[in-house]
Coordinates of C-alpha atoms and ligand atoms in Angstrom, one line a residue:
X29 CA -60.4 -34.7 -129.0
X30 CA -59.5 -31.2 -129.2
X31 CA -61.8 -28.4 -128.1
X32 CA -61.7 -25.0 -129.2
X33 CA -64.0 -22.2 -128.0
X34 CA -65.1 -19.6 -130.1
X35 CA -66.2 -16.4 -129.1
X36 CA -69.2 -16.0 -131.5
X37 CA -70.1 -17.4 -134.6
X38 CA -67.8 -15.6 -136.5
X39 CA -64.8 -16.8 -135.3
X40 CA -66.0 -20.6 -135.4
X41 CA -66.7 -19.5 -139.5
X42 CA -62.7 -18.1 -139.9
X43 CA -61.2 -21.3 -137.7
X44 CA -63.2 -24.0 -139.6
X45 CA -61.9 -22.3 -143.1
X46 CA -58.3 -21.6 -142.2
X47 CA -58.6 -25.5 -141.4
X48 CA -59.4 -26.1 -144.4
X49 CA -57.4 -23.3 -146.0
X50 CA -53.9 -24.3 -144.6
X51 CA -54.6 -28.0 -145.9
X52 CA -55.6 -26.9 -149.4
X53 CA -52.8 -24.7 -149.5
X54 CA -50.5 -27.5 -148.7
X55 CA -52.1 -30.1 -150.9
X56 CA -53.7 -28.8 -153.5
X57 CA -55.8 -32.3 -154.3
X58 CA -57.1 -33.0 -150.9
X59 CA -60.3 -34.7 -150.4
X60 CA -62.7 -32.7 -148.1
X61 CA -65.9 -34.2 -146.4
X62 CA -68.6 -31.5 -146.4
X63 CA -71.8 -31.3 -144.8
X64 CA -75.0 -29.4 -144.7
X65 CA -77.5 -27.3 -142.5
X66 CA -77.3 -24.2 -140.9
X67 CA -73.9 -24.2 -138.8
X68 CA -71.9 -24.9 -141.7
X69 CA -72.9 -22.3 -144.1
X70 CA -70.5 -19.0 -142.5
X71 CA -67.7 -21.6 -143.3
X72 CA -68.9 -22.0 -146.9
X73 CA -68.9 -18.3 -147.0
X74 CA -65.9 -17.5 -145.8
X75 CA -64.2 -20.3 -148.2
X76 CA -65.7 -18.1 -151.0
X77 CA -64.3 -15.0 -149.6
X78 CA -60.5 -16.8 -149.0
X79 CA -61.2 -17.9 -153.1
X80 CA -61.9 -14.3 -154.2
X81 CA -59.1 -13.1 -152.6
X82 CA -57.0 -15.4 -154.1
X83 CA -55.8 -17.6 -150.8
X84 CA -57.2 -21.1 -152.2
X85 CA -57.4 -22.9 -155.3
X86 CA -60.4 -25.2 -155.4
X87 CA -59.5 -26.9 -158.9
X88 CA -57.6 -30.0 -157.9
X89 CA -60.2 -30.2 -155.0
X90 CA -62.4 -33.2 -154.6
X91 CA -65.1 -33.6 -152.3
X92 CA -67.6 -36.2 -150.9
X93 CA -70.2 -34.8 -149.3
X94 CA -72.0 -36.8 -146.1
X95 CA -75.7 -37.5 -146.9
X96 CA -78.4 -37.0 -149.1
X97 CA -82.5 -37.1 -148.9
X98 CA -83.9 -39.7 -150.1
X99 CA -86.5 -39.3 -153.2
X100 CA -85.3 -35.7 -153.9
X101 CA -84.0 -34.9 -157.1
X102 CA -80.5 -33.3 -157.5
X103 CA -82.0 -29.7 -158.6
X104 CA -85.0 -30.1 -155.8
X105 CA -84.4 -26.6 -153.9
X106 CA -84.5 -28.8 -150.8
X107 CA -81.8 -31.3 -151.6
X108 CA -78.4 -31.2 -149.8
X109 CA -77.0 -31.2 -153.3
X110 CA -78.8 -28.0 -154.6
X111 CA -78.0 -26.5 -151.3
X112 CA -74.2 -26.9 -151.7
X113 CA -74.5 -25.4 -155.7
X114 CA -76.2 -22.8 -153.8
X115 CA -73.9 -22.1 -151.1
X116 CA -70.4 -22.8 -151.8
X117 CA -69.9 -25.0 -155.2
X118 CA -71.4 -21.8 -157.6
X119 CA -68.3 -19.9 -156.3
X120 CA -66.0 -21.4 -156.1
X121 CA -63.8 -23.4 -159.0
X122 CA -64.7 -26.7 -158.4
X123 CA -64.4 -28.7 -161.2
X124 CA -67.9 -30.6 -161.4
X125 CA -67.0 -33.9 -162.1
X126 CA -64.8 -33.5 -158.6
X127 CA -68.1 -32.6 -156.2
X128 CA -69.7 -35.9 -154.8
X129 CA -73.3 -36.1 -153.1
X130 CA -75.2 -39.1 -153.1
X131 CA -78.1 -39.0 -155.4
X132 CA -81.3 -39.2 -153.5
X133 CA -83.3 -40.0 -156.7
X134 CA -81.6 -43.0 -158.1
X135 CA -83.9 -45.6 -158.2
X136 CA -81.1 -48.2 -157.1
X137 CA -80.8 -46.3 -153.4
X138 CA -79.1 -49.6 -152.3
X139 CA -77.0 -49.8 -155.3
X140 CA -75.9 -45.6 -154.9
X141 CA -75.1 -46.1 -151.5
X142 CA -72.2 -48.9 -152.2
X143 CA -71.1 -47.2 -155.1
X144 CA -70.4 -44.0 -153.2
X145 CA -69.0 -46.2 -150.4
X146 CA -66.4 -47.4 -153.1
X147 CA -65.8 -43.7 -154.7
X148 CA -64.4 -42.8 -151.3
X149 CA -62.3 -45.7 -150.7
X150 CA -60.7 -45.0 -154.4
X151 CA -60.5 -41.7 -153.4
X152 CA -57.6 -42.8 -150.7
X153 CA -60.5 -41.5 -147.8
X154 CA -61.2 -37.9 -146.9
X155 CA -58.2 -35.4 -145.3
X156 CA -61.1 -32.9 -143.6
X157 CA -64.1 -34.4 -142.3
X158 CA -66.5 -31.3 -141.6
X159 CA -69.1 -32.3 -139.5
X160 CA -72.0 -30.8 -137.8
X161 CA -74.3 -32.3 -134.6
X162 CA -77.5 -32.9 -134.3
X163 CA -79.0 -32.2 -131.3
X164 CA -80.0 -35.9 -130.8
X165 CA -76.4 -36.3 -131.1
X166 CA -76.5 -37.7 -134.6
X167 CA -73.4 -37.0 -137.4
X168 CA -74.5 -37.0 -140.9
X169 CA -77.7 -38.5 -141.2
X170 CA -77.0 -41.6 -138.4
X171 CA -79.6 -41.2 -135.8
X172 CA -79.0 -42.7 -131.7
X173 CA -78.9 -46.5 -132.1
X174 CA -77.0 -46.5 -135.4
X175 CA -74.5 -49.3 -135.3
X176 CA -71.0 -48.1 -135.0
X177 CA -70.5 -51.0 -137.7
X178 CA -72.2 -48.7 -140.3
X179 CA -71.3 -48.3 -143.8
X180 CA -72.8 -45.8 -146.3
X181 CA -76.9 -46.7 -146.3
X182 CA -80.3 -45.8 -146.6
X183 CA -81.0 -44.4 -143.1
X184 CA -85.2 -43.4 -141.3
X185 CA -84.7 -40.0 -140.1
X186 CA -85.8 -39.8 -136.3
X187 CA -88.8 -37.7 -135.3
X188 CA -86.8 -35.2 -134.2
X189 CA -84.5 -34.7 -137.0
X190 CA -87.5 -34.4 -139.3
X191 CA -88.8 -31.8 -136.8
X192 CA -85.7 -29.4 -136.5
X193 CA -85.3 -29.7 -140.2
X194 CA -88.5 -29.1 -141.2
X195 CA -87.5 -24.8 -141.4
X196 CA -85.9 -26.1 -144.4
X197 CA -88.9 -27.0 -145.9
X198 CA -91.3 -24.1 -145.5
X199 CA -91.9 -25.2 -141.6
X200 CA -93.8 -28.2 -143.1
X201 CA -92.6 -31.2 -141.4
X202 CA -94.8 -33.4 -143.3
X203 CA -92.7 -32.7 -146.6
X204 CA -89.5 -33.4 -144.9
X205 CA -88.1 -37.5 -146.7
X206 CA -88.1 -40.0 -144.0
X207 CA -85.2 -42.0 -145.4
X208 CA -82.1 -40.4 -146.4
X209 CA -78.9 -41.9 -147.5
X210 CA -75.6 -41.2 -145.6
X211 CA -72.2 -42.2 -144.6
X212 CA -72.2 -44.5 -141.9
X213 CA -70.5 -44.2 -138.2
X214 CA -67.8 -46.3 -139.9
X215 CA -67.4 -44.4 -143.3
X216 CA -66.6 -41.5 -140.8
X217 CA -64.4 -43.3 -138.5
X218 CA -62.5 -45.1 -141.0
X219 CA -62.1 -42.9 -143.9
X220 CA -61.3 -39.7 -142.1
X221 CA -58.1 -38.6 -141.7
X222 CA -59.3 -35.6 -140.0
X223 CA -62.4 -34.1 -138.6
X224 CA -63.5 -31.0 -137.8
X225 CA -67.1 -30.9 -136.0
X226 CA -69.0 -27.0 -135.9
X227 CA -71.2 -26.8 -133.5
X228 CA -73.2 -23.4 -132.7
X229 CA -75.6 -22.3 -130.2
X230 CA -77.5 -23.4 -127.4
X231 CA -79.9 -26.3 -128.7
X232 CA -76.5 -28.0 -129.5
X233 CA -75.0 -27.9 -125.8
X234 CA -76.6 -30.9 -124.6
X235 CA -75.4 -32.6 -127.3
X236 CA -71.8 -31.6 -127.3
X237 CA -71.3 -32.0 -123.6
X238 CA -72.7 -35.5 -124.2
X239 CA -70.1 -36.0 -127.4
X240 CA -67.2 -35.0 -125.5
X241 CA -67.6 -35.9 -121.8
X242 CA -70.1 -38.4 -121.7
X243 CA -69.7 -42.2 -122.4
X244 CA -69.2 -43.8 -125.9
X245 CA -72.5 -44.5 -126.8
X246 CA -74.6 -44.9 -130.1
X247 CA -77.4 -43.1 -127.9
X248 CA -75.2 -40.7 -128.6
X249 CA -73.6 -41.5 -132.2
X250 CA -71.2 -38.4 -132.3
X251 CA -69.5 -39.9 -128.7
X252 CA -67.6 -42.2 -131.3
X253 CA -65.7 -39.2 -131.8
X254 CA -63.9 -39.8 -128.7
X255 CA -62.2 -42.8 -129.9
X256 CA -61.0 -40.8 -133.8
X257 CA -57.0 -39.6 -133.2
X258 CA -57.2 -36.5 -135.0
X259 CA -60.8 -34.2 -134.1
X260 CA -61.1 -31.0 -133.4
X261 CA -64.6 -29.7 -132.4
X262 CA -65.1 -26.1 -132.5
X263 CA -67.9 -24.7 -130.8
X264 CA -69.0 -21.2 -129.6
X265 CA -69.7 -20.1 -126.0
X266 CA -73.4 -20.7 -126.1
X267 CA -72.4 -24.7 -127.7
X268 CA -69.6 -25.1 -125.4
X269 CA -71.7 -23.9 -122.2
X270 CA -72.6 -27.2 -120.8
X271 CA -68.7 -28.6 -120.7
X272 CA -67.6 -29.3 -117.5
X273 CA -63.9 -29.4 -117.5
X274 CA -62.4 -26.0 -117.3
X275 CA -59.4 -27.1 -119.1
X276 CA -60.9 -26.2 -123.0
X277 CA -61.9 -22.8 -122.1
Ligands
LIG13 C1 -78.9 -32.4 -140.7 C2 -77.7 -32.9 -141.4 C3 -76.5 -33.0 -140.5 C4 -76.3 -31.7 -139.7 C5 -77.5 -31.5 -138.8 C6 -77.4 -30.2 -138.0 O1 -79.7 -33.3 -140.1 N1 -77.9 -34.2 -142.0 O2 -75.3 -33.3 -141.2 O3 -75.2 -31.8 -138.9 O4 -78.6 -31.4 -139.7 O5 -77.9 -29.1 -138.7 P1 -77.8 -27.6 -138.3 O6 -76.4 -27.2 -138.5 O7 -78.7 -26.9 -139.2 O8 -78.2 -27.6 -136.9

């Protein structure tokens, strides 16, 4: 596992997208993994910025992204898949039938989730991986205890989860889904070539000290990580401020 520092948010925003930019730029059909909340979002931004001015091409692009809320509607302001429309897909020169987000309103959740599972693997698997952290630890939408073993499924969001992402949803926690669908441990392990986790500020340090230094544990489902050849966690100083070996910094 690499480890890069960033000095502020910034920079974790302009290392994430040259990532991605370098890779595009050298295959211009790559798969990317993408993911959703807050941490993720300067990346998005600066994506659209490196399209304007002409340094990627998004049309050959595909992409797959990690999880979905359960019982929301594609066009729900709320829903991971609106939220990527919003911040990166509108921008950008997708083509539409390339972007992939589970759909949290099909009646056949079971049935979306294997289908999904089976888009990847045709796919060939995902070049980038972005991922962000929970600060339960959890990657995507698999909460502590998820079973390494785990393949794209209907997930119960922890307490926790529902709490922090209740900002999204006017501070309401009670209109937060408690089921989700999302890659599993092993969708991510397997099907990722690369991955690049973002992690940013202090509510994440625990977390990411945990992830990186702590033992392989699904109390701690992102400490998988340690056993993936090819990560590289970027984190700025106030994420990275709980590591203990000197040698990342
Ligand atoms: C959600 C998403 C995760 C994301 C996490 C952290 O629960 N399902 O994929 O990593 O939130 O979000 P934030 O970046 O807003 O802290």
């Amino acid at each position: 596992m690499k480890i890069l520092i960033a000095n502020h948010y910034e920079e974790l925003c302009k290392l994430s997208a040259n990532i991605i930019k370098e890779h595009v730029q050298a295959k211009k059909d790559a798969v990317l993994g993408l993911a959703t909340g807050s941490t993720p979002v300067g990346l998005y931004k600066q994506l659209i910025s490196d399209y304007q001015a002409g340094e990627i091409d998004f049309s050959k692009v595909t992409t797959f992204n990690l999880d979905e809320y359960a019982g929301l509607s594609p066009s729900h302001p709320q829903s991971y898949n609106h939220f990527m429309h919003e911040h990166l897909f509108q921008h950008i020169n997708m083509q539409p039938d390339h972007i992939h987000i589970p759909q949290g309103d099909n009646p056949q959740l079971e049935a979306e989730c294997m289908v999904y599972e089976d888009l990847i693997r045709q796919a060939g698997g995902i070049d980038v991986q972005i991922l962000g952290i929970g600060a339960n630890g959890h990657i995507g939408f698999n909460e502590p205890r998820s079973d390494f073993e785990d393949r794209t499924r209907i997930v119960k969001l922890s307490e926790s989860t529902i709490q922090a992402n209740a900002r999204f949803f006017g501070g309401d926690p009670v209109l937060v889904p408690r089921l989700a669908i999302s890659m599993g441990i092993k969708t991510i392990m397997e099907f990722s070539k690369q991955i690049v986790l973002l992690a940013s500020g202090e509510e994440k340090a625990d977390a990411i000290q945990k992830m990186a230094e702590g033992p392989v544990t699904t109390d701690v489902p992102a400490s998988i990580l340690q056993k993936h050849n090819h990560v590289t966690v970027i984190a700025d100083q106030k994420a990275a401020q709980k590591l203990k070996k000197a040698s990342y910094l």
